[in-house]
Amino acid sequence: MADPFKPTAKDRFTFGLWTVGNTGRDPFGEATRPRWSPAEIVDLLGEVGGVHGVNFHDNDLVPIDASEEESATIKRDFAGALKRNKLQVAMGTTNLFGDPAFKDGAFTSNDAEVRAYAVQKTMRAMDLAAEFGAKIYVFWGGREGAETDAAKDPVEAVRRFRSALDFLCGYSIEQGYDMRFALEAKPNEPRGHMYFPTTGHYLALINSLKHAEMVGVNPEVAHEHMAGLNFVHAVAGALEAEKLFHIDLNDQEFGRYDQDLRFGSVNLKHAFFLVKLLEDHKYDGYKHFDSHAFRTADRDDVIEFARGSMRTYLLLKERAKRWNSDKEIKRLLRKINKASKDIDGLTGDFTPARAETLGAMEFNREKLAARPLPYERLDQRTMEILMGVE
Ligand code: GCO
Ligand code: MN
Ligand code: MN
């Protein structure tokens, strides 16, 4: 029998050049793996098998100081590797954090010239992403934050960020790129504090944009967990608002530095409810593994890391299906949900008549409080399904 947990391009799993290409360098130590060229990384992903596509920051592909000739060679090699490995470019993004020019932010910098340079760099990065057919463009404001609020008015920072996005939406429309933007929040790292710390902050901003319809979010497991929040609920908010345009999957211990661990490797229960949510709501966008292999990994182990990320997703997808069809779960769900068309209708659209009826109703608080909610049983059965007990 074919392995049911073997990914195919249809699963829409993607990896970034900077994720599988991560060299293991950290603030305390040098690289433990060689720097592979973009084409070599695409070959590695081809070897992994079942990957849909690859994502890049402008400077993952073309170094910031590359000459036109160097840039042309890199792009040609990269295009060749995509073709021979049958991989797409799924998403593009801009590096607005690495260069010292962005030491105090990009779109939110106090320096008008830095702000203009950041917008120009993004326009060029969008050109590059469009050249390779990317239709999703991610904005992660790596340096959009502060260590001291004496430096700038945070309200002004929000306005500057909005104005850059409005401009870049206009640029995408005018160029006919047909891109959708996905905004990625993070509470801290590399800045002490970021101006858009959670997915909820971005969901609120989007409604104030000139082209709100083309802008959504790119939530990341680790980022929401760093803030001590429930990632599943962050994604639920985005799904309900029809703004889940992209997702960054990885894992993270609560209360630690940004760890970028392999999806599902820390918090299996959270990962299960996340996969169940995405599958129940038929999320059909890209699933991007924004994580790094352990610093101890060599090339073979990086391949295992990439395979493991996809395999865990597919295993959890199967467990979610199992959960949805489980007799005991179904019985418990029926027991805990007390639907009533009549009563729900009453508190639907407001009318004075409904308010009058509702106002006159009598509720028996003791009876309501006495209703059983066997959530212990439900949660234990959930855990057992997760642990493979049939
Ligand atoms: C991080 C972020 C980045 C972004 C990437 C895409 O914590 O460093 O998650 O990996 O996702 O820059 O814009
Ligand atoms: Mn991250
Ligand atoms: Mn990310």
XYZ file of C-alpha atoms and ligand atoms in Angstrom:
405
model
C 0.000 0.000 0.000
C 1.216 3.512 -0.804
C 2.399 5.518 2.212
C -0.625 7.704 3.120
C 1.640 10.220 4.852
C 3.786 10.936 1.841
C 3.237 14.553 0.749
C 2.493 15.616 -2.813
C 2.527 19.044 -4.458
C -1.253 19.165 -3.925
C -0.682 19.510 -0.161
C 0.757 22.979 -0.864
C 3.668 22.632 1.560
C 6.415 25.210 1.064
C 9.835 26.049 2.505
C 11.859 29.257 2.442
C 15.370 29.526 1.063
C 16.288 30.878 4.516
C 14.735 27.951 6.414
C 16.248 24.817 4.909
C 19.207 26.992 3.941
C 19.798 28.134 7.534
C 23.465 27.710 8.403
C 23.035 27.279 12.164
C 24.673 30.567 13.057
C 23.335 32.067 16.307
C 24.288 35.028 18.528
C 26.767 32.783 20.366
C 28.347 30.732 17.633
C 29.348 30.510 14.017
C 27.733 28.503 11.236
C 27.653 24.713 11.559
C 26.505 24.099 7.966
C 27.821 25.515 4.700
C 25.965 28.282 2.876
C 24.203 26.606 -0.058
C 23.306 28.562 -3.186
C 19.602 29.100 -3.983
C 19.841 26.466 -6.738
C 21.431 23.977 -4.305
C 18.614 24.581 -1.826
C 16.019 23.931 -4.514
C 17.829 20.683 -5.383
C 17.715 19.718 -1.716
C 13.951 20.355 -1.648
C 13.615 18.235 -4.775
C 15.376 15.430 -2.916
C 13.023 15.868 0.050
C 10.109 15.094 -2.287
C 6.465 16.189 -2.255
C 7.225 19.884 -1.718
C 5.006 22.344 -3.608
C 7.153 25.411 -3.643
C 9.807 27.678 -2.330
C 9.748 31.194 -0.847
C 12.432 33.840 -0.672
C 13.409 37.263 0.604
C 14.892 39.413 -2.167
C 18.386 39.003 -0.694
C 18.124 35.234 -0.126
C 18.128 35.022 -3.894
C 20.133 38.055 -4.965
C 22.618 39.464 -2.409
C 22.055 43.136 -1.623
C 25.323 44.178 -3.282
C 25.237 41.837 -6.307
C 26.104 43.271 -9.704
C 23.628 42.988 -12.593
C 25.694 40.192 -14.089
C 25.862 38.235 -10.817
C 22.152 38.703 -10.356
C 21.410 37.383 -13.860
C 23.536 34.262 -13.276
C 21.912 33.513 -9.897
C 18.431 33.925 -11.336
C 19.221 31.705 -14.303
C 20.609 28.933 -12.058
C 17.652 29.244 -9.700
C 15.120 29.062 -12.558
C 16.901 25.962 -13.883
C 16.749 24.289 -10.466
C 13.025 25.090 -10.113
C 12.364 23.517 -13.483
C 14.337 20.328 -12.923
C 12.777 19.821 -9.488
C 9.252 20.826 -10.617
C 8.919 23.426 -7.863
C 7.033 26.725 -7.889
C 7.867 30.015 -6.238
C 4.929 30.443 -3.874
C 5.674 33.558 -1.868
C 8.042 36.503 -1.920
C 9.093 38.878 0.831
C 11.591 41.654 1.541
C 14.576 41.663 3.826
C 14.008 44.948 5.668
C 15.933 43.902 8.763
C 19.452 42.717 7.859
C 21.092 45.837 6.508
C 22.354 48.348 9.105
C 20.390 51.054 7.257
C 17.321 49.513 8.899
C 18.758 49.611 12.406
C 15.800 51.720 13.588
C 13.104 50.235 11.385
C 12.163 50.418 7.725
C 8.640 51.742 7.054
C 8.527 53.157 10.591
C 12.033 54.661 10.714
C 12.438 58.198 11.995
C 14.403 58.994 8.853
C 12.294 59.867 5.775
C 15.100 58.709 3.509
C 15.239 55.269 5.181
C 11.446 55.010 4.840
C 11.643 55.847 1.140
C 14.502 53.378 0.628
C 12.458 50.649 2.366
C 9.505 51.254 0.045
C 11.793 51.287 -2.995
C 13.513 48.060 -1.855
C 10.111 46.428 -1.449
C 9.016 47.552 -4.944
C 12.133 45.918 -6.397
C 11.649 42.798 -4.306
C 8.060 42.595 -5.555
C 9.352 42.861 -9.129
C 11.672 39.932 -8.410
C 8.918 37.857 -6.781
C 6.567 38.622 -9.685
C 9.242 37.580 -12.183
C 9.100 34.104 -10.589
C 5.308 34.038 -10.457
C 4.706 34.606 -6.710
C 1.156 35.670 -5.958
C 1.535 35.986 -2.192
C 3.728 38.679 -0.721
C 4.602 38.630 2.983
C 5.390 41.630 5.170
C 7.272 40.855 8.341
C 8.356 44.054 10.023
C 11.491 42.652 11.617
C 12.832 46.003 12.758
C 9.510 47.846 13.107
C 9.671 48.359 16.827
C 11.555 50.013 19.632
C 13.686 49.482 22.690
C 12.640 52.857 24.075
C 9.386 54.667 23.403
C 11.271 57.925 23.819
C 12.472 57.347 20.244
C 9.180 57.860 18.462
C 5.467 58.265 18.925
C 4.085 54.735 18.434
C 0.895 56.185 16.913
C 3.057 57.840 14.266
C 4.770 54.469 13.676
C 1.403 52.852 12.900
C 0.586 55.681 10.475
C 3.925 55.353 8.699
C 3.439 51.606 8.352
C -0.075 52.081 6.937
C 1.084 54.664 4.451
C 3.839 52.342 3.122
C 1.356 49.505 2.705
C -1.162 51.718 0.898
C 1.564 52.828 -1.483
C 2.743 49.271 -2.164
C -0.804 48.018 -2.764
C -1.088 50.759 -5.365
C 2.198 49.626 -6.908
C 1.093 45.979 -7.149
C -2.205 46.993 -8.769
C -0.569 49.388 -11.209
C 2.022 46.761 -12.241
C -0.735 44.145 -12.699
C 0.995 41.752 -10.275
C -2.278 40.468 -8.864
C -0.552 39.851 -5.522
C -2.155 39.405 -2.157
C -0.289 40.770 0.855
C 0.018 38.806 4.104
C 1.093 40.660 7.266
C 3.110 38.716 9.833
C 3.094 39.797 13.480
C 5.712 39.066 16.143
C 5.864 40.416 19.709
C 9.658 40.873 19.984
C 12.971 39.726 18.460
C 14.918 41.299 16.994
C 13.430 44.487 18.539
C 12.687 44.758 22.236
C 9.060 45.497 21.355
C 7.358 45.377 17.958
C 4.573 47.754 16.926
C 2.351 44.941 15.593
C 2.877 42.216 18.212
C -0.016 39.891 17.393
C -2.133 38.777 14.457
C -5.047 40.617 16.068
C -3.195 43.925 15.762
C -2.836 43.398 12.025
C -6.451 42.297 11.591
C -7.449 45.633 13.114
C -5.066 47.617 10.884
C -6.225 45.938 7.657
C -9.688 47.465 7.816
C -8.136 50.931 7.714
C -6.112 50.293 4.530
C -6.982 51.769 1.135
C -7.001 48.319 -0.483
C -8.114 46.226 2.478
C -9.443 43.516 0.136
C -5.957 42.555 -1.040
C -4.400 42.384 2.426
C -4.606 39.530 4.929
C -2.381 37.953 7.575
C 0.412 35.405 7.862
C 0.246 34.118 11.442
C 3.179 32.092 12.808
C 2.943 29.503 15.586
C 6.138 30.604 17.362
C 5.265 34.295 17.320
C 1.906 33.898 19.004
C 3.362 31.421 21.515
C 6.181 33.852 22.331
C 3.435 36.274 23.335
C 1.913 33.539 25.504
C -1.200 33.386 23.303
C -3.260 30.551 21.880
C -2.240 30.279 18.226
C -5.308 28.266 17.246
C -7.503 31.157 18.359
C -5.388 33.674 16.431
C -5.826 31.614 13.271
C -9.552 31.202 13.977
C -9.933 34.982 14.067
C -8.151 35.272 10.731
C -10.236 32.500 9.150
C -13.486 34.010 10.351
C -12.458 37.387 8.903
C -11.519 35.613 5.628
C -8.013 37.005 6.049
C -5.903 33.868 6.386
C -3.807 34.403 3.246
C -0.728 32.412 4.339
C 0.540 30.556 7.401
C 3.984 30.009 8.966
C 4.176 26.631 10.685
C 6.858 25.827 13.254
C 6.960 25.196 16.981
C 8.049 26.974 20.128
C 8.235 26.429 23.862
C 6.242 29.099 25.710
C 8.340 31.773 27.395
C 11.557 31.148 25.435
C 13.553 33.055 22.830
C 12.456 32.590 19.192
C 13.239 28.912 18.611
C 11.912 28.117 15.093
C 11.523 24.421 15.917
C 10.126 21.750 13.599
C 6.327 21.829 13.290
C 4.584 19.712 15.933
C 7.806 18.866 17.765
C 6.984 20.730 21.006
C 3.284 21.188 21.439
C 1.598 18.240 19.775
C -1.850 18.997 21.179
C -1.788 22.602 19.932
C -0.517 21.375 16.563
C -3.368 18.860 16.404
C -6.057 21.493 17.025
C -4.365 23.774 14.503
C -4.353 21.157 11.748
C -7.936 20.228 12.617
C -8.958 23.895 12.376
C -7.248 24.397 9.009
C -8.721 21.183 7.600
C -12.227 21.658 9.063
C -12.344 25.138 7.526
C -10.810 23.968 4.250
C -7.876 26.370 4.287
C -6.376 25.955 0.826
C -3.482 28.432 0.938
C 0.195 27.605 1.281
C 1.462 25.913 4.425
C 4.928 27.285 4.916
C 7.337 25.688 7.366
C 9.176 28.710 8.739
C 11.535 26.771 10.957
C 15.153 25.667 11.156
C 16.767 22.271 11.580
C 18.693 21.875 14.843
C 22.133 23.454 14.760
C 23.551 19.928 15.025
C 21.978 18.810 11.733
C 24.009 18.052 8.613
C 22.548 18.032 5.080
C 20.972 14.570 5.504
C 19.402 15.633 8.771
C 18.069 18.853 7.192
C 16.295 16.607 4.698
C 14.850 14.597 7.598
C 13.735 17.859 9.212
C 11.874 18.924 6.061
C 10.279 15.505 5.566
C 9.330 15.334 9.231
C 7.573 18.719 9.085
C 5.259 17.596 6.291
C 4.774 14.102 7.697
C 3.682 15.460 11.080
C 1.109 17.688 9.364
C -0.292 14.761 7.385
C -0.314 12.473 10.444
C -2.242 15.102 12.384
C -4.613 15.576 9.455
C -5.409 11.862 9.614
C -5.884 12.093 13.418
C -8.255 15.045 12.905
C -10.300 12.989 10.470
C -10.346 10.168 12.984
C -11.491 12.604 15.709
C -14.316 13.928 13.537
C -15.655 10.426 12.857
C -15.131 8.981 16.336
C -18.413 7.677 17.821
C -17.576 8.639 21.384
C -16.536 12.158 20.362
C -19.717 12.566 18.341
C -21.849 11.383 21.249
C -20.145 13.814 23.608
C -20.468 16.704 21.173
C -24.199 16.065 20.845
C -24.466 16.071 24.615
C -22.688 19.369 25.181
C -24.299 21.425 22.429
C -27.711 22.731 23.340
C -29.075 24.244 20.172
C -32.534 25.793 19.960
C -33.719 27.503 16.800
C -36.383 29.441 18.667
C -34.079 30.831 21.306
C -31.170 31.573 18.940
C -33.628 33.347 16.619
C -34.587 35.611 19.482
C -31.089 37.028 19.866
C -30.379 37.148 16.129
C -31.187 40.405 14.302
C -32.428 42.955 16.751
C -36.100 43.932 16.717
C -37.981 45.707 19.535
C -40.474 42.817 19.585
C -37.724 40.255 20.133
C -36.199 42.391 22.838
C -39.609 42.495 24.537
C -40.029 38.712 24.358
C -36.487 38.159 25.623
C -36.964 40.710 28.372
C -39.998 38.810 29.631
C -38.388 35.353 29.602
C -37.565 33.581 32.830
C -34.354 31.573 33.149
C -33.738 28.959 35.785
C -30.112 29.625 36.767
C -29.848 26.540 38.920
C -31.073 24.296 36.090
C -28.605 25.913 33.667
C -25.729 25.512 36.077
C -26.610 21.867 36.749
C -26.226 20.764 33.113
C -23.366 18.301 32.724
C -20.368 19.215 30.563
C -18.163 16.116 30.406
C -15.129 17.951 29.033
C -12.719 15.769 31.006
C -14.067 12.738 29.162
C -13.939 14.629 25.852
C -10.379 15.818 26.372
C -9.150 12.385 27.469
C -10.710 10.776 24.373
C -9.030 13.506 22.280
C -5.664 12.681 23.847
C -6.184 8.978 23.266
C -6.997 9.535 19.606
C -3.840 11.648 19.434
C -1.874 8.805 21.051
C -3.266 6.281 18.580
C -5.730 4.429 20.844
C -8.535 3.115 18.626
C 11.260 35.493 11.924
C 10.179 35.547 10.864
C 10.712 35.489 9.460
C 9.644 35.888 8.444
C 10.231 36.081 7.100
C 9.191 36.297 6.041
O 10.913 35.198 13.065
O 12.422 35.754 11.623
O 9.279 34.503 11.107
O 11.193 34.204 9.199
O 8.641 34.932 8.371
O 11.095 37.170 7.146
O 8.933 37.602 5.854
Mn 9.543 33.586 13.092
Mn 7.762 33.736 9.832
